[in-house]
Amino acid sequence: MTALAIPVFTGVVVLVLYSAIFFRRRAGEPLYDGPPVYGGARLQLTWIVVSFVLVLVLALLGITTLVSSQAAQAVGASGRAIGSGSETGSPIKETNNELQVQVIAQQWYFTYRFPDYGGVETTHLELPVGVPVEFHVTSLDIIHSWWAYELGVKADANPGVDNQFHATPQRTGSFTVRCAELCGIWHGEMADTEGRVVSGSDFNSWIKQQQATFAEIGKSLPSYAPSYFPEPLTKGT
Amino acid sequence: MAVADLTTERRLSIPTGIPTGVLLAITGYFAGVWLGNEFGLFDDQNTGIILGYVFATAGFLIGMGFLNHPLGRLLGWRLDPLGEADIEVGLGRYFRLSLDHKVIGIQYLVTILTMLFFGGVGAMVIRTSLLSPTPTIVPAGNYLSVVGLHSVMMIFITSAAIVGPFGNYLVPLMIGSRRMAFPRLEALSFWLVPPAAVILGAATFWGGFPTGWTGYAPLSEQAGQGMDSYIVGFILIGLALITSGVNMLATIIALRAPGLTWARLPIFVWGILCTSILGLLAAPVLAAALVMLALDRSAQTSFFLASNGGSNYLWENLFWFFGHPEVYIFILPAFGIVMELAAHFARRPLFGYRVGVVGLFGVTLLSWFVWQHHLFVSGIAPVLRPFYMLSTELISVPTGFIFLVVLGTLWRSRVWLTVPMLFCLGFLFNFLIGGITGVYLSDVPTDVTLHGSYFSMAHFHYTIMGGEIFAFAAAIYYWFPRMTGKMLNQTLGRIHFWWMFIAFNSTFFPLLIAGLLDMPRRVSAYNPGLQFLNQWVTFSAYLLFSSMILFAANIIYSWFIQPVPAVANPWRARSLEWQIPTPVPARNFERVPLILAGPYDYGLPNAKPVADLRGLVGATGGS
Amino acid sequence: MAAETRYSAAEAALAALDVRIASVGMWLFLAANAFYYAAWYFAFFYLKALNNNGAWMISGLTRPSRAYGTIVLLLALVSAGAYALATRAPVRTLLWRLPAVAALVVGLGVVLFQAYEMWHLGFGLTQGGFPSVFVGLTGSWVVEWAAATFWLATIISQARVGGDTILRAAPVAAFANLLGFLAVVGILNWILLYFLP
């Protein structure tokens, strides 16, 4: 995309500057009118066709990237990227070996539940390298947005919605999680720098340790669900 | 039956004006608060405050004299429909309800500039706070309310910045009309703006509101009473957009002078026409969404509460269905200004006039089909994302037409590089960056990273401030002699341009990079690694603000302190608004002119003058 | 006629121009209005389709009374119809005045009956999605209807010798479009709010 943007940008800027410098009315020059040309049909047609084709190419590129679930890399900082995400809507097969992770947002932190591991809820996120992950993002109060920059994923957390997307961590390292949707006074502080991508065995020991740590708290949690609501309303409430 | 007394002019004898308006507004506020607290269905203050603001606005408008006409008519009195008797001279008319579109234009201009100052101060507070990566300079809560106030204030301003002052003042002059179609609606569209601004400012007494300009529910339902200011203020601006849209469109459609065919309409008027269509149709959707929000906050309904059968997606859809046309409401008249000025200063016919008009209409039409690009990561209907990606990127085609028209006009002409023209060239540069960064945001894979980051924030500042406000400045420099009879100081103008242009780019280009480096919008605390970048931006922002102070100083200096009377038609432009004397006569034209040629026929050896100001012989139409 | 001499030449010229302005202006306003109600209908169908937490229409909710709704709708239709009938006759005649006044009286009845229904809903505002939409949509409609009756009263008040309405017949005709529009919205509301859920 940048390969297209830079020539377009340079071209227009050069045209503007060229016109402003070489066609300008110099000091003391009398004011006289330019050529009374109302527009060349061929030039206009060329411009229209070229811009149309450029846009279609761009859109096609974008759509293919979207549906083929190629890496939605963190643009501009690919050096920091440690994973690639893709969002829902892509026809990628949801294989059974995807690790299920639920991201629960509330003011002003994220917690994570692992239904594959007895629904344990943790306060930080560690992921095994090379294992595709299916995230389920939801919120308990208002809209947040779960943004793991280095993983190349961002998804809004809406109350009552199970927003799904996929990512595959490609190498070990750490990642930062931020909230990317204004969510009140501590929106800026809603960040966690302790995200880790670790080896499979490290992940297993981490999750066991988490299960042990949060075992007591886990008893008071509601059972795992795609989203969490209070009891349905009935008349008289 | 002799009914002589009924046919004579009668008026209500209430003294109207700003003092009465303020008095009734204060009374109305307390009446509303009392009513809401006493009879509100639920025990919260929101009902009272919302009613208070509504009653205060109504009281203000009644005090200004808006009720006199409808009430008098209801009582069966004969009233002068156009307010001919209201045409007065003197400074006082600028502080009263005036039905003269020229007075309203000046009122708008001064109001917009005043509001711009407050919005700018808000921006400075934001930038000052961001000198530090933790909210130590400005507490986080205050920071958030300043973000809200700055954003909504600026949205109020930019909705009306061009249509308000220049649309109202110039459209009748450009189309050869002696009046507006609905002068009372026009006056209403102006007098709704000051109450909206005051009500918005009143949010500070309730701790502001934490939602930014998007007002996303349910955050906006959980927010304190400051949120009510957002609701009522924004509804008033929506009403202003609707009333001004009805008036502008009816004027342009029904009151063009004879001979002014659609193909001869100045391109600026086309810009106003398109933006009025958007304002007319988009603002009602916003109004509906705000009514729902007001009901949720006061009557405890649950439009946006998922646990109670509502959905926050409903707000997001309605808001952006309004919100995306809204951003084109900002930019379309700016396109009009840039194309208009390009023709006059290149002194040649507008290159590809029809393509320009098609471009404006293309943007108008497509802007209805793109709103979900704000919601790519929200989880709403992910299947539809390719469609919205395509429609969004398609908008760059008609936008490109505008660039074609301007570049084609400048090419091989003799560009007169006046101050307004400099601002137009600055517009082209800034808007180009704004447009290209917009393509990145429209592309779903890149948007996943960029959405909600400083990249998108810098993008829309490039289009709105670098685009619309630069065009706004161009328009002020260009039409100031028309509106006031004084020239703005051109040397100060040149300094202002370069100062503002450099400071603007030095402020917002680094913010694009901050967005790429994972800095989310609207945060009071950020990654300490980005502190240097933010400090650079803050100092550039101070420079940018001081360039605006220079602008204001130039206006005050050239208008009041050392006025230099402008020669008639200082830019030697062909268009109709420059062919009448200064100051513009009370009814603009002695007779409705007969349009003979297009406004851009420069360089033609046998070009006719643009209009015969003696009008059609024997015609009295439109008097 | 002596009556015409009461108007100045300027007023007469203005009246000629008014035909176009009034008709264009009313269509523009109705377009804006249509978008307003479209937003409400969108909310209706969207919330109904999502049915979050099963709370669009909670179990045991008392439905709004079809009888009230039908009465209100019939009154609105009669009012709009009577006014449309009035526009067929010249303003000064009895054939104009009678149906126009009838439209006003019945129109006031719409406001009163609707207000009465709003006080006797049978359900609380906090009880889910449908009550929210019902109150908002009906409320918007009746507020606008009340404003329209104010305007209608003005038209009738000015419909006498020397008054505005005789001279400027254009707004009189344009007003029929407004009442017609509101009647159509009333029919849609009636179907959606009383029969569809």
PDB file of C-alpha atoms in Angstrom, chain A residues 22-184:
ATOM      1  CA  PHE A  22       6.898  28.156 -12.353  1.00  0.00           C
ATOM      2  CA  PHE A  23       3.427  29.397 -13.203  1.00  0.00           C
ATOM      3  CA  ARG A  24       3.248  32.044 -10.555  1.00  0.00           C
ATOM      4  CA  ARG A  25       2.650  35.651 -11.337  1.00  0.00           C
ATOM      5  CA  ARG A  26       5.932  37.363 -10.553  1.00  0.00           C
ATOM      6  CA  ALA A  27       6.207  40.611  -8.650  1.00  0.00           C
ATOM      7  CA  GLY A  28       5.311  43.582 -10.762  1.00  0.00           C
ATOM      8  CA  GLU A  29       3.950  41.442 -13.534  1.00  0.00           C
ATOM      9  CA  PRO A  30       0.589  42.676 -14.758  1.00  0.00           C
ATOM     10  CA  LEU A  31      -2.417  40.553 -13.917  1.00  0.00           C
ATOM     11  CA  TYR A  32      -3.432  38.691 -16.983  1.00  0.00           C
ATOM     12  CA  ASP A  33      -5.684  35.769 -17.595  1.00  0.00           C
ATOM     13  CA  GLY A  34      -4.618  32.217 -18.168  1.00  0.00           C
ATOM     14  CA  PRO A  35      -5.583  30.225 -21.242  1.00  0.00           C
ATOM     15  CA  PRO A  36      -9.345  29.743 -21.408  1.00  0.00           C
ATOM     16  CA  VAL A  37      -9.221  25.960 -21.379  1.00  0.00           C
ATOM     17  CA  TYR A  38     -12.263  24.342 -19.829  1.00  0.00           C
ATOM     18  CA  GLY A  39     -10.653  20.956 -19.499  1.00  0.00           C
ATOM     19  CA  GLY A  40      -9.268  18.280 -21.753  1.00  0.00           C
ATOM     20  CA  ALA A  41     -11.565  15.310 -22.031  1.00  0.00           C
ATOM     21  CA  ARG A  42      -8.730  12.857 -22.503  1.00  0.00           C
ATOM     22  CA  LEU A  43      -6.801  14.015 -19.447  1.00  0.00           C
ATOM     23  CA  GLN A  44      -9.909  13.907 -17.272  1.00  0.00           C
ATOM     24  CA  LEU A  45     -10.791  10.455 -18.495  1.00  0.00           C
ATOM     25  CA  THR A  46      -7.264   9.211 -17.850  1.00  0.00           C
ATOM     26  CA  TRP A  47      -7.296  10.602 -14.317  1.00  0.00           C
ATOM     27  CA  ILE A  48     -10.661   9.032 -13.588  1.00  0.00           C
ATOM     28  CA  VAL A  49      -9.696   5.640 -14.966  1.00  0.00           C
ATOM     29  CA  VAL A  50      -6.292   5.595 -13.280  1.00  0.00           C
ATOM     30  CA  SER A  51      -7.623   6.605  -9.872  1.00  0.00           C
ATOM     31  CA  PHE A  52     -10.435   4.089 -10.183  1.00  0.00           C
ATOM     32  CA  VAL A  53      -8.063   1.272 -11.073  1.00  0.00           C
ATOM     33  CA  LEU A  54      -5.683   2.211  -8.262  1.00  0.00           C
ATOM     34  CA  VAL A  55      -8.496   2.117  -5.746  1.00  0.00           C
ATOM     35  CA  LEU A  56      -9.810  -1.189  -7.000  1.00  0.00           C
ATOM     36  CA  VAL A  57      -6.347  -2.726  -6.817  1.00  0.00           C
ATOM     37  CA  LEU A  58      -5.973  -1.460  -3.263  1.00  0.00           C
ATOM     38  CA  ALA A  59      -9.365  -2.746  -2.221  1.00  0.00           C
ATOM     39  CA  LEU A  60      -8.712  -6.127  -3.822  1.00  0.00           C
ATOM     40  CA  LEU A  61      -5.391  -6.383  -2.037  1.00  0.00           C
ATOM     41  CA  GLY A  62      -7.064  -5.535   1.240  1.00  0.00           C
ATOM     42  CA  ILE A  63      -9.897  -8.005   0.742  1.00  0.00           C
ATOM     43  CA  THR A  64      -7.587 -10.854  -0.251  1.00  0.00           C
ATOM     44  CA  THR A  65      -5.452 -10.182   2.787  1.00  0.00           C
ATOM     45  CA  LEU A  66      -8.535 -10.158   4.953  1.00  0.00           C
ATOM     46  CA  VAL A  67     -10.113 -13.341   3.710  1.00  0.00           C
ATOM     47  CA  SER A  68      -6.945 -15.361   3.265  1.00  0.00           C
ATOM     48  CA  SER A  69      -6.082 -14.500   6.876  1.00  0.00           C
ATOM     49  CA  GLN A  70      -2.559 -13.571   5.992  1.00  0.00           C
ATOM     50  CA  ALA A  71      -0.604 -11.828   8.652  1.00  0.00           C
ATOM     51  CA  ALA A  72      -2.216  -8.592   9.761  1.00  0.00           C
ATOM     52  CA  GLN A  73       1.185  -7.425  10.836  1.00  0.00           C
ATOM     53  CA  ALA A  74       1.648  -4.480  13.067  1.00  0.00           C
ATOM     54  CA  VAL A  75       2.444  -2.023  10.308  1.00  0.00           C
ATOM     55  CA  GLY A  76       5.415   0.204  10.707  1.00  0.00           C
ATOM     56  CA  ALA A  77       6.919  -1.818  13.515  1.00  0.00           C
ATOM     57  CA  SER A  78       7.227  -5.262  12.055  1.00  0.00           C
ATOM     58  CA  GLY A  79      10.500  -5.655  13.893  1.00  0.00           C
ATOM     59  CA  ARG A  80       8.568  -5.804  17.124  1.00  0.00           C
ATOM     60  CA  ALA A  81       5.910  -8.154  15.819  1.00  0.00           C
ATOM     61  CA  ILE A  82       5.933 -11.593  17.399  1.00  0.00           C
ATOM     62  CA  GLY A  83       2.698 -12.920  16.012  1.00  0.00           C
ATOM     63  CA  SER A  84       0.068 -12.526  13.364  1.00  0.00           C
ATOM     64  CA  GLY A  85      -3.600 -12.102  13.898  1.00  0.00           C
ATOM     65  CA  SER A  86      -6.640 -12.433  11.739  1.00  0.00           C
ATOM     66  CA  GLU A  87     -10.169 -11.533  12.545  1.00  0.00           C
ATOM     67  CA  THR A  88     -13.453 -13.230  12.256  1.00  0.00           C
ATOM     68  CA  GLY A  89     -15.071 -13.404   8.887  1.00  0.00           C
ATOM     69  CA  SER A  90     -12.109 -15.195   7.415  1.00  0.00           C
ATOM     70  CA  PRO A  91     -12.874 -18.674   6.158  1.00  0.00           C
ATOM     71  CA  ILE A  92      -9.974 -20.080   8.136  1.00  0.00           C
ATOM     72  CA  LYS A  93     -11.047 -23.419   9.546  1.00  0.00           C
ATOM     73  CA  GLU A  94     -11.546 -23.292  13.211  1.00  0.00           C
ATOM     74  CA  THR A  95      -9.547 -26.371  13.950  1.00  0.00           C
ATOM     75  CA  ASN A  96     -10.069 -28.153  17.181  1.00  0.00           C
ATOM     76  CA  ASN A  97      -6.484 -27.746  18.217  1.00  0.00           C
ATOM     77  CA  GLU A  98      -6.861 -23.983  18.658  1.00  0.00           C
ATOM     78  CA  LEU A  99      -6.227 -22.830  22.164  1.00  0.00           C
ATOM     79  CA  GLN A 100      -9.371 -21.155  23.506  1.00  0.00           C
ATOM     80  CA  VAL A 101      -8.776 -17.936  25.406  1.00  0.00           C
ATOM     81  CA  GLN A 102     -11.511 -15.676  26.691  1.00  0.00           C
ATOM     82  CA  VAL A 103     -10.591 -12.049  27.212  1.00  0.00           C
ATOM     83  CA  ILE A 104     -12.816 -10.369  29.799  1.00  0.00           C
ATOM     84  CA  ALA A 105     -12.627  -6.607  29.946  1.00  0.00           C
ATOM     85  CA  GLN A 106     -13.866  -4.392  32.725  1.00  0.00           C
ATOM     86  CA  GLN A 107     -12.935  -1.020  34.112  1.00  0.00           C
ATOM     87  CA  TRP A 108      -9.922  -0.990  34.057  1.00  0.00           C
ATOM     88  CA  TYR A 109      -8.199  -4.293  33.466  1.00  0.00           C
ATOM     89  CA  PHE A 110      -8.334  -7.401  31.360  1.00  0.00           C
ATOM     90  CA  THR A 111      -8.567 -10.912  32.715  1.00  0.00           C
ATOM     91  CA  TYR A 112      -8.340 -14.186  30.800  1.00  0.00           C
ATOM     92  CA  ARG A 113     -10.218 -17.441  31.097  1.00  0.00           C
ATOM     93  CA  PHE A 114      -9.088 -20.755  29.680  1.00  0.00           C
ATOM     94  CA  PRO A 115     -12.080 -23.108  29.137  1.00  0.00           C
ATOM     95  CA  ASP A 116      -9.663 -25.862  28.123  1.00  0.00           C
ATOM     96  CA  TYR A 117      -8.134 -25.688  31.579  1.00  0.00           C
ATOM     97  CA  GLY A 118     -11.197 -25.813  33.766  1.00  0.00           C
ATOM     98  CA  GLY A 119     -12.201 -22.216  33.134  1.00  0.00           C
ATOM     99  CA  VAL A 120      -9.375 -20.830  35.237  1.00  0.00           C
ATOM    100  CA  GLU A 121      -9.261 -17.009  35.235  1.00  0.00           C
ATOM    101  CA  THR A 122      -5.854 -15.323  35.192  1.00  0.00           C
ATOM    102  CA  THR A 123      -4.742 -11.724  35.467  1.00  0.00           C
ATOM    103  CA  HIS A 124      -1.992 -11.871  32.860  1.00  0.00           C
ATOM    104  CA  LEU A 125      -1.729 -13.702  29.589  1.00  0.00           C
ATOM    105  CA  GLU A 126       0.859 -16.224  28.509  1.00  0.00           C
ATOM    106  CA  LEU A 127       0.585 -18.111  25.248  1.00  0.00           C
ATOM    107  CA  PRO A 128       2.462 -21.132  23.881  1.00  0.00           C
ATOM    108  CA  VAL A 129       4.482 -20.417  20.754  1.00  0.00           C
ATOM    109  CA  GLY A 130       3.275 -21.864  17.466  1.00  0.00           C
ATOM    110  CA  VAL A 131      -0.192 -22.829  18.706  1.00  0.00           C
ATOM    111  CA  PRO A 132      -3.075 -21.066  16.990  1.00  0.00           C
ATOM    112  CA  VAL A 133      -5.264 -19.250  19.475  1.00  0.00           C
ATOM    113  CA  GLU A 134      -8.943 -18.422  19.282  1.00  0.00           C
ATOM    114  CA  PHE A 135      -9.747 -15.353  21.352  1.00  0.00           C
ATOM    115  CA  HIS A 136     -13.236 -14.635  22.640  1.00  0.00           C
ATOM    116  CA  VAL A 137     -13.417 -11.006  23.713  1.00  0.00           C
ATOM    117  CA  THR A 138     -16.238  -9.762  25.890  1.00  0.00           C
ATOM    118  CA  SER A 139     -16.867  -7.078  28.445  1.00  0.00           C
ATOM    119  CA  LEU A 140     -18.641  -6.893  31.764  1.00  0.00           C
ATOM    120  CA  ASP A 141     -19.492  -3.183  31.763  1.00  0.00           C
ATOM    121  CA  ILE A 142     -18.786  -0.880  28.829  1.00  0.00           C
ATOM    122  CA  ILE A 143     -16.916  -0.989  25.532  1.00  0.00           C
ATOM    123  CA  HIS A 144     -13.192  -1.679  25.716  1.00  0.00           C
ATOM    124  CA  SER A 145     -10.845  -2.799  23.012  1.00  0.00           C
ATOM    125  CA  TRP A 146      -8.233  -5.478  23.518  1.00  0.00           C
ATOM    126  CA  TRP A 147      -5.106  -4.465  21.648  1.00  0.00           C
ATOM    127  CA  ALA A 148      -2.062  -6.715  21.649  1.00  0.00           C
ATOM    128  CA  TYR A 149       0.183  -4.692  19.415  1.00  0.00           C
ATOM    129  CA  GLU A 150       2.956  -7.222  18.946  1.00  0.00           C
ATOM    130  CA  LEU A 151       0.486  -9.993  18.167  1.00  0.00           C
ATOM    131  CA  GLY A 152      -1.172  -7.837  15.514  1.00  0.00           C
ATOM    132  CA  VAL A 153      -4.650  -8.118  16.986  1.00  0.00           C
ATOM    133  CA  LYS A 154      -7.258  -5.665  18.176  1.00  0.00           C
ATOM    134  CA  ALA A 155     -10.852  -6.448  19.031  1.00  0.00           C
ATOM    135  CA  ASP A 156     -13.547  -4.491  20.794  1.00  0.00           C
ATOM    136  CA  ALA A 157     -14.921  -5.908  24.004  1.00  0.00           C
ATOM    137  CA  ASN A 158     -18.671  -5.321  24.090  1.00  0.00           C
ATOM    138  CA  PRO A 159     -20.995  -6.243  26.933  1.00  0.00           C
ATOM    139  CA  GLY A 160     -22.992  -9.280  25.957  1.00  0.00           C
ATOM    140  CA  VAL A 161     -20.999 -10.003  22.805  1.00  0.00           C
ATOM    141  CA  ASP A 162     -18.529 -12.762  22.063  1.00  0.00           C
ATOM    142  CA  ASN A 163     -16.134 -11.113  19.609  1.00  0.00           C
ATOM    143  CA  GLN A 164     -13.915 -13.798  18.139  1.00  0.00           C
ATOM    144  CA  PHE A 165     -10.628 -13.650  16.367  1.00  0.00           C
ATOM    145  CA  HIS A 166      -7.570 -15.736  15.803  1.00  0.00           C
ATOM    146  CA  ALA A 167      -3.839 -15.340  16.161  1.00  0.00           C
ATOM    147  CA  THR A 168      -0.775 -17.492  16.031  1.00  0.00           C
ATOM    148  CA  PRO A 169       2.234 -16.492  18.147  1.00  0.00           C
ATOM    149  CA  GLN A 170       5.273 -17.133  15.971  1.00  0.00           C
ATOM    150  CA  ARG A 171       8.181 -16.648  18.299  1.00  0.00           C
ATOM    151  CA  THR A 172       8.728 -16.240  21.980  1.00  0.00           C
ATOM    152  CA  GLY A 173       8.894 -12.809  23.482  1.00  0.00           C
ATOM    153  CA  SER A 174       6.800 -10.366  25.391  1.00  0.00           C
ATOM    154  CA  PHE A 175       3.856  -8.268  24.287  1.00  0.00           C
ATOM    155  CA  THR A 176       1.939  -5.321  25.646  1.00  0.00           C
ATOM    156  CA  VAL A 177      -1.796  -5.253  26.005  1.00  0.00           C
ATOM    157  CA  ARG A 178      -3.571  -1.920  25.878  1.00  0.00           C
ATOM    158  CA  CYS A 179      -7.135  -0.734  25.810  1.00  0.00           C
ATOM    159  CA  ALA A 180      -7.850   0.992  22.497  1.00  0.00           C
ATOM    160  CA  GLU A 181     -11.371   2.276  23.171  1.00  0.00           C
ATOM    161  CA  LEU A 182     -12.042   5.147  25.512  1.00  0.00           C
ATOM    162  CA  CYS A 183     -13.425   3.568  28.667  1.00  0.00           C
ATOM    163  CA  GLY A 184     -13.354   6.219  31.343  1.00  0.00           C
TER     164      GLY A 184
END
